[in-house]
Amino acid sequence: MELFRSHVLICGGTGCTSSGSAQLLKRFEELVEQNGLQKEVKLVHTGCFGLCEAGPVVIVYPEGAFYSRITVADVDEIVSEHLIKGRIVQRLLHKDSVETTGQVRALDDVEFYHKQKRVALRNCGVIDPENIDEYIAFDGYKALCKVLTEMQPQEVIDVIKASGLRGRGGAGFPTGMKWQFARNSENDKKYVCCNADEGDPGAFMDRSVLEGDPHAVLEAMAIAGYAIGSDQGYIYVRAEYPIAVKRLEIAINQAREYGLLGENIFGSGFNFDIDVRLGAGAFVCGEETALMNSIEGKRGEPRCRPPFPAVKGLFDKPTILNNVETYANVCQIILNGADWFASMGTERSKGTKVFALGGKINNTGLVEVPMGTTLREIIYEIGGGIPNGKKFKAVQTGGPSGGCLPASLLDTPIDYDNLIAAGSMMGSGGMIVMDEDNCMVDIARFFLDFTVDESCGKCTPCRIGTRRMLEILNRICEGKGEDGDIEKLEHLAANIKATALCGLGQTAPNPVLSTIRQFRSEYEAHIYDKHCPAGVCHKLLRYEIDTAKCKGCTLCARVCPAGAIMGSVKEPHVIDPTKCIKCGACMEKCKFGAISKK
């Protein structure tokens, strides 16, 4: 076994890769070789560390120096100062990773990580995802060995049931119960499927697990196969995730080479293999039966249920489908026990949950916290609050299927039941923060426009009903809203939720209903006052000149492309609202702050 005095961990997740981390790795490799450090310094290209806002991220151990926003030029200094001379480069350290005394904090003590509990993300940012030996060194495939050599299939299912693990893909169905249904279904062939078709805007939890710890998913799927009596698994992942796809394929080939996938695994007589199927990015293929249709080469649209997939799923055989994050918890449950997992979380929502924290927030990135953590803790203590001193307005959970929660609900403990009671849902784990500059009517329109575009069109309520709702929202945002529009939206939403074929249609009205419920006054302002309080809806904007501040310099009139500004030199100017095209050029050029957007 090789021993190194320094380990340099370089983030290789999608976020940091887009910021140039591959170039950082290349430069580190060049300098390590030039300085003859190959036997002293180990370079590890990891998955996502979580704190995407700080990327590209480099962490050097054993000191634990957390370097953020590193450029290729910085690599030379890290090598010459830190790796050769042993002096930490203070100016490159992340601002929260240094004590007032100048000492480097442990990563767990950094504000972003302090309240997190990493279970599904335990290996992300820690190991090289393309090296199976590193996964094995962190107890990889130990759970599969235990299951195949010490446990009966029903015992495995009983442990998953006792743990309280619920599906992390949206609906929160009990995982053990799903596996039990499939085990009880008698057939000559059964399938284990993984849903990695993460389609929610702003969500990247599953992608990051696949990029940072792909073997955890492979191992868990093999355990599921043993539990239900299956010898074949499929991972359905969208083709827009090239890094995840590449690392999955590498991991599958490595597992086959080690005899951890294929025939007679661990000499137990159990056979199981996994194949990858690429999706074209259709949001509706996140629905389990639509996903199975797509794997079969059919149009990606949902099937009527019952029968449910556990009875008649992929290729009409009993099938279980869980998402990436659900599988990422399985091995730890087997190794540490059901009671360990159930000790985290709330009464009906056990364990932890990964969220993709984005929007108007200082610390964007991946967050994994115990169920029951409040929205306030995530947004302010982990997320670092709202940028630029702006006021928090709402947080969207659950993506297009979820809802917007206002400041009055910030102390809501996050679990499946509390979020539904508040008018939202867990969903796959997207969490988008909005501030005072966001228009909630426009937000509802954005998400509904997404679901209208992604509807497969199979059922009338979703295909036509959501489009009618979008037409009303468009009218409201254009200043053409009418008395009764809010009631029409609510009526349409109720019918769509009750009659749509699948979860996409049934949940599509949620963003509209939640914003009406929590921000009704904004809808009323748009409809009755023809005014957008946040100043977002373009056709409801108006620009005004404060005559007390206007110096009559004429610059605004000269840049106005519509000739809408009138006034004499050194006299206050005025804007003709009938001519104004609301381009904002006047406000941008005014040197005296005399022009404002209303």
Coordinates of C-alpha atoms in Angstrom, one line a residue, residues 149-462:
T149 CA -23.5 -14.5 2.9
E150 CA -25.5 -13.8 6.1
M151 CA -29.1 -12.8 5.3
Q152 CA -32.1 -14.2 3.6
P153 CA -34.0 -12.1 1.0
Q154 CA -36.9 -11.5 3.4
E155 CA -34.5 -10.4 6.1
V156 CA -33.1 -7.7 3.8
I157 CA -36.6 -6.4 3.1
D158 CA -37.5 -6.4 6.8
V159 CA -34.5 -4.3 7.6
I160 CA -35.4 -1.7 4.9
K161 CA -39.0 -1.7 6.3
A162 CA -37.8 -1.2 9.9
S163 CA -35.5 1.7 8.9
G164 CA -38.5 3.7 7.7
L165 CA -36.7 4.6 4.4
R166 CA -39.1 6.4 2.0
G167 CA -38.5 7.0 -1.6
R168 CA -36.5 10.2 -2.2
G169 CA -37.9 10.7 -5.7
G170 CA -41.0 12.7 -4.8
A171 CA -44.0 10.7 -3.5
G172 CA -42.2 9.3 -0.5
F173 CA -43.6 5.8 -0.8
P174 CA -42.1 3.3 1.7
T175 CA -39.2 1.6 0.1
G176 CA -39.4 -1.7 2.0
M177 CA -43.1 -2.0 1.1
K178 CA -42.4 -1.5 -2.6
W179 CA -39.7 -4.2 -2.4
Q180 CA -42.1 -6.5 -0.6
F181 CA -44.8 -6.2 -3.3
A182 CA -42.3 -7.1 -6.0
R183 CA -40.9 -10.1 -4.0
N184 CA -44.5 -11.4 -3.5
S185 CA -45.2 -11.2 -7.2
E186 CA -44.4 -14.6 -8.8
N187 CA -42.8 -14.5 -12.2
D188 CA -39.9 -16.0 -14.1
K189 CA -38.2 -12.6 -14.5
K190 CA -38.1 -9.5 -12.3
Y191 CA -36.3 -6.1 -12.8
V192 CA -34.6 -3.5 -10.6
C193 CA -34.6 0.0 -12.0
C194 CA -32.9 3.2 -11.0
N195 CA -34.5 6.5 -11.9
A196 CA -31.7 9.0 -12.6
D197 CA -33.8 11.1 -14.9
E198 CA -33.6 14.2 -12.7
G199 CA -35.7 16.8 -14.5
D200 CA -36.7 19.4 -11.9
P201 CA -35.3 22.9 -12.8
G202 CA -32.5 23.6 -10.3
A203 CA -32.2 20.0 -9.1
F204 CA -28.8 18.2 -9.2
M205 CA -28.8 15.8 -6.2
D206 CA -28.9 12.5 -8.1
R207 CA -26.4 13.7 -10.7
S208 CA -23.9 14.5 -8.0
V209 CA -24.3 11.1 -6.3
L210 CA -23.7 9.4 -9.6
E211 CA -20.7 11.6 -10.3
G212 CA -19.2 11.2 -6.9
D213 CA -20.2 7.7 -5.7
P214 CA -21.6 5.6 -8.5
H215 CA -20.7 2.2 -6.8
A216 CA -23.0 3.0 -3.9
V217 CA -25.9 2.9 -6.4
L218 CA -24.7 -0.3 -8.1
E219 CA -24.2 -2.1 -4.8
A220 CA -27.7 -1.1 -3.5
M221 CA -29.3 -2.2 -6.8
A222 CA -27.6 -5.6 -6.4
I223 CA -29.0 -5.9 -2.8
A224 CA -32.4 -5.0 -4.1
G225 CA -32.1 -7.6 -6.8
Y226 CA -31.3 -10.2 -4.2
A227 CA -34.2 -9.1 -2.0
I228 CA -36.9 -9.4 -4.7
G229 CA -35.4 -12.2 -6.8
S230 CA -34.1 -10.3 -9.8
D231 CA -30.9 -10.8 -11.9
Q232 CA -31.1 -7.7 -14.0
G233 CA -31.0 -3.9 -13.3
Y234 CA -31.3 -0.8 -15.4
I235 CA -30.2 2.7 -14.7
Y236 CA -32.2 5.3 -16.7
V237 CA -30.1 8.4 -16.8
R238 CA -30.5 11.5 -19.0
A239 CA -27.9 11.9 -21.7
E240 CA -27.4 15.6 -20.6
Y241 CA -25.3 14.2 -17.7
P242 CA -22.1 13.2 -19.5
I243 CA -19.9 13.0 -16.5
A244 CA -22.4 10.9 -14.6
V245 CA -22.8 8.5 -17.5
K246 CA -19.1 8.2 -18.0
R247 CA -18.5 7.4 -14.3
L248 CA -21.4 4.9 -14.2
E249 CA -20.0 3.0 -17.2
I250 CA -16.5 2.9 -15.6
A251 CA -18.0 1.7 -12.3
I252 CA -20.1 -1.0 -13.9
N253 CA -17.1 -2.3 -15.9
Q254 CA -14.9 -2.3 -12.7
A255 CA -17.6 -4.1 -10.7
R256 CA -17.8 -6.7 -13.4
E257 CA -14.0 -7.2 -13.5
Y258 CA -14.0 -7.6 -9.7
G259 CA -16.8 -10.2 -9.8
L260 CA -19.2 -7.8 -7.9
L261 CA -21.6 -7.8 -10.9
G262 CA -22.3 -10.8 -13.1
E263 CA -22.6 -14.4 -12.1
N264 CA -22.1 -16.1 -8.8
I265 CA -21.3 -12.9 -6.8
F266 CA -19.3 -13.7 -3.6
G267 CA -19.6 -17.4 -4.5
S268 CA -23.2 -17.2 -3.3
G269 CA -24.9 -18.5 -6.6
F270 CA -26.6 -15.1 -7.0
N271 CA -26.4 -13.5 -10.4
F272 CA -27.0 -9.8 -11.1
D273 CA -26.0 -7.4 -13.8
I274 CA -26.7 -3.7 -14.6
D275 CA -27.1 -1.8 -17.9
V276 CA -27.4 1.9 -18.5
R277 CA -30.2 3.4 -20.7
L278 CA -30.0 7.0 -21.8
G279 CA -33.0 9.3 -21.7
A280 CA -33.5 12.3 -24.0
G281 CA -34.4 14.6 -21.1
A282 CA -38.2 14.4 -21.1
F283 CA -39.5 15.5 -17.7
V284 CA -42.4 13.1 -17.9
C285 CA -40.0 10.1 -18.0
G286 CA -39.4 10.8 -14.3
E287 CA -42.8 9.1 -13.8
E288 CA -42.1 5.4 -13.2
T289 CA -44.3 3.9 -16.0
A290 CA -43.2 6.5 -18.5
L291 CA -39.6 5.7 -17.7
M292 CA -40.3 2.0 -18.2
N293 CA -41.9 2.7 -21.6
S294 CA -38.8 4.6 -22.6
I295 CA -36.5 1.8 -21.6
E296 CA -38.6 -0.5 -23.7
G297 CA -38.1 1.8 -26.7
K298 CA -41.7 3.1 -26.6
R299 CA -43.0 6.7 -26.4
G300 CA -42.3 8.1 -23.0
E301 CA -45.8 8.4 -21.6
P302 CA -47.4 7.0 -18.4
R303 CA -49.5 3.8 -18.3
C304 CA -52.8 3.5 -16.4
R305 CA -52.5 1.9 -13.0
P306 CA -53.3 -0.6 -11.6
P307 CA -51.6 -2.9 -12.3
F308 CA -48.6 -1.3 -10.5
P309 CA -45.0 -1.9 -11.6
A310 CA -44.4 -4.3 -8.7
V311 CA -46.9 -6.6 -10.4
K312 CA -46.5 -5.7 -14.1
G313 CA -43.7 -3.2 -14.9
L314 CA -40.7 -3.3 -17.2
F315 CA -41.4 -5.7 -20.1
D316 CA -44.6 -6.6 -18.3
K317 CA -42.6 -8.2 -15.5
P318 CA -42.6 -7.3 -11.7
T319 CA -40.3 -4.3 -11.3
I320 CA -39.1 -2.0 -8.5
L321 CA -38.0 1.6 -9.3
N322 CA -36.2 3.8 -6.9
N323 CA -34.3 7.0 -7.5
V324 CA -30.5 7.5 -7.0
E325 CA -30.7 9.0 -3.5
T326 CA -33.0 6.3 -2.2
Y327 CA -30.4 3.6 -3.3
A328 CA -27.6 5.7 -1.8
N329 CA -29.0 5.1 1.7
V330 CA -29.5 1.3 1.4
C331 CA -25.9 0.1 2.0
Q332 CA -25.5 2.3 5.1
I333 CA -28.8 0.9 6.5
I334 CA -27.6 -2.7 6.0
L335 CA -24.2 -2.0 7.6
N336 CA -25.4 0.2 10.5
G337 CA -28.8 -1.2 11.1
A338 CA -32.4 -0.1 10.8
D339 CA -32.4 1.6 14.3
W340 CA -29.4 3.7 13.3
F341 CA -31.2 5.1 10.3
A342 CA -34.5 5.5 12.1
S343 CA -32.8 7.5 14.9
M344 CA -32.5 10.4 12.5
G345 CA -35.4 12.4 11.2
T346 CA -39.0 12.6 12.4
E347 CA -41.6 10.1 13.3
R348 CA -42.9 9.5 9.8
S349 CA -39.9 10.8 7.8
K350 CA -36.7 8.9 8.8
G351 CA -33.1 9.6 7.9
T352 CA -31.7 12.5 6.0
K353 CA -32.6 14.4 2.8
V354 CA -30.4 16.0 0.1
F355 CA -31.5 19.4 -1.2
A356 CA -30.1 21.4 -4.2
L357 CA -30.0 24.9 -2.7
G358 CA -30.2 27.6 -5.3
G359 CA -31.7 30.9 -6.3
K360 CA -31.3 34.0 -4.2
I361 CA -29.0 32.5 -1.6
N362 CA -25.3 33.1 -0.7
N363 CA -24.2 29.4 -0.4
T364 CA -25.6 27.6 -3.4
G365 CA -24.9 23.9 -3.5
L366 CA -25.9 20.5 -2.2
V367 CA -27.1 20.2 1.4
E368 CA -27.9 17.0 3.3
V369 CA -29.7 17.4 6.6
P370 CA -31.7 15.2 9.0
M371 CA -35.4 15.3 8.3
G372 CA -37.1 17.8 10.6
T373 CA -34.5 20.5 10.0
T374 CA -36.3 23.8 9.5
L375 CA -36.3 25.9 6.4
R376 CA -34.8 28.7 8.4
E377 CA -31.8 26.6 9.4
I378 CA -31.1 25.6 5.8
I379 CA -31.6 29.0 4.3
Y380 CA -29.8 31.2 7.0
E381 CA -27.4 28.9 8.9
I382 CA -26.3 26.6 6.1
G383 CA -27.2 28.7 3.0
G384 CA -25.8 31.9 4.5
G385 CA -28.9 34.0 4.0
I386 CA -30.0 36.3 1.1
P387 CA -27.4 38.2 -0.9
N388 CA -27.1 42.0 -1.0
G389 CA -29.1 42.5 2.1
K390 CA -32.3 41.7 0.3
K391 CA -35.4 40.5 2.1
F392 CA -36.4 36.8 2.0
K393 CA -39.7 36.3 0.2
A394 CA -40.3 32.6 -0.5
V395 CA -38.8 29.3 -1.1
Q396 CA -39.9 26.8 -3.7
T397 CA -39.6 23.2 -2.7
G398 CA -40.4 20.2 -4.9
G399 CA -39.8 21.9 -8.2
P400 CA -42.6 22.2 -10.7
S401 CA -44.6 19.7 -8.6
G402 CA -44.2 21.7 -5.4
G403 CA -45.1 25.0 -4.0
C404 CA -43.8 28.4 -2.7
L405 CA -43.6 28.9 1.1
P406 CA -43.5 32.4 2.6
A407 CA -41.4 33.9 5.4
S408 CA -44.2 33.0 7.9
L409 CA -43.4 29.3 7.4
L410 CA -39.6 29.5 7.7
D411 CA -39.7 27.6 11.0
T412 CA -41.5 24.6 9.4
P413 CA -39.6 21.3 10.0
I414 CA -38.9 19.7 6.7
D415 CA -40.5 16.3 6.2
Y416 CA -42.9 14.7 3.8
D417 CA -46.1 15.5 5.8
N418 CA -45.2 19.0 7.0
L419 CA -44.4 20.2 3.5
I420 CA -47.7 18.8 2.1
A421 CA -49.6 20.4 4.9
A422 CA -48.0 23.7 4.1
G423 CA -49.1 23.5 0.5
S424 CA -45.8 22.2 -1.1
M425 CA -44.0 18.9 -1.2
M426 CA -40.6 17.3 -0.8
G427 CA -40.3 16.3 -4.5
S428 CA -36.8 15.1 -5.4
G429 CA -35.2 17.9 -3.4
G430 CA -35.0 21.1 -5.3
M431 CA -35.0 24.2 -3.1
I432 CA -35.1 27.6 -4.8
V433 CA -34.9 30.7 -2.7
M434 CA -36.6 34.0 -3.8
D435 CA -36.2 37.5 -2.5
E436 CA -38.2 40.7 -2.6
D437 CA -37.4 41.2 -6.3
N438 CA -39.2 38.1 -7.4
C439 CA -42.8 38.3 -8.6
M440 CA -44.8 35.3 -7.4
V441 CA -47.3 35.4 -10.3
D442 CA -44.4 35.3 -12.7
I443 CA -42.8 32.4 -10.7
A444 CA -46.1 30.4 -10.9
R445 CA -46.2 31.2 -14.7
F446 CA -42.6 30.0 -15.1
F447 CA -43.2 26.6 -13.5
L448 CA -46.5 26.1 -15.2
D449 CA -44.9 27.0 -18.6
F450 CA -42.4 24.2 -17.9
T451 CA -45.0 21.6 -17.2
V452 CA -47.1 22.6 -20.2
D453 CA -44.0 22.1 -22.4
E454 CA -43.1 18.8 -20.7
S455 CA -46.6 17.3 -20.8
C456 CA -46.7 14.1 -22.9
G457 CA -50.2 15.0 -24.0
K458 CA -51.7 11.6 -23.3
C459 CA -54.5 12.8 -21.0
T460 CA -56.8 15.7 -21.6
P461 CA -56.7 17.4 -18.2
C462 CA -52.9 17.8 -18.3

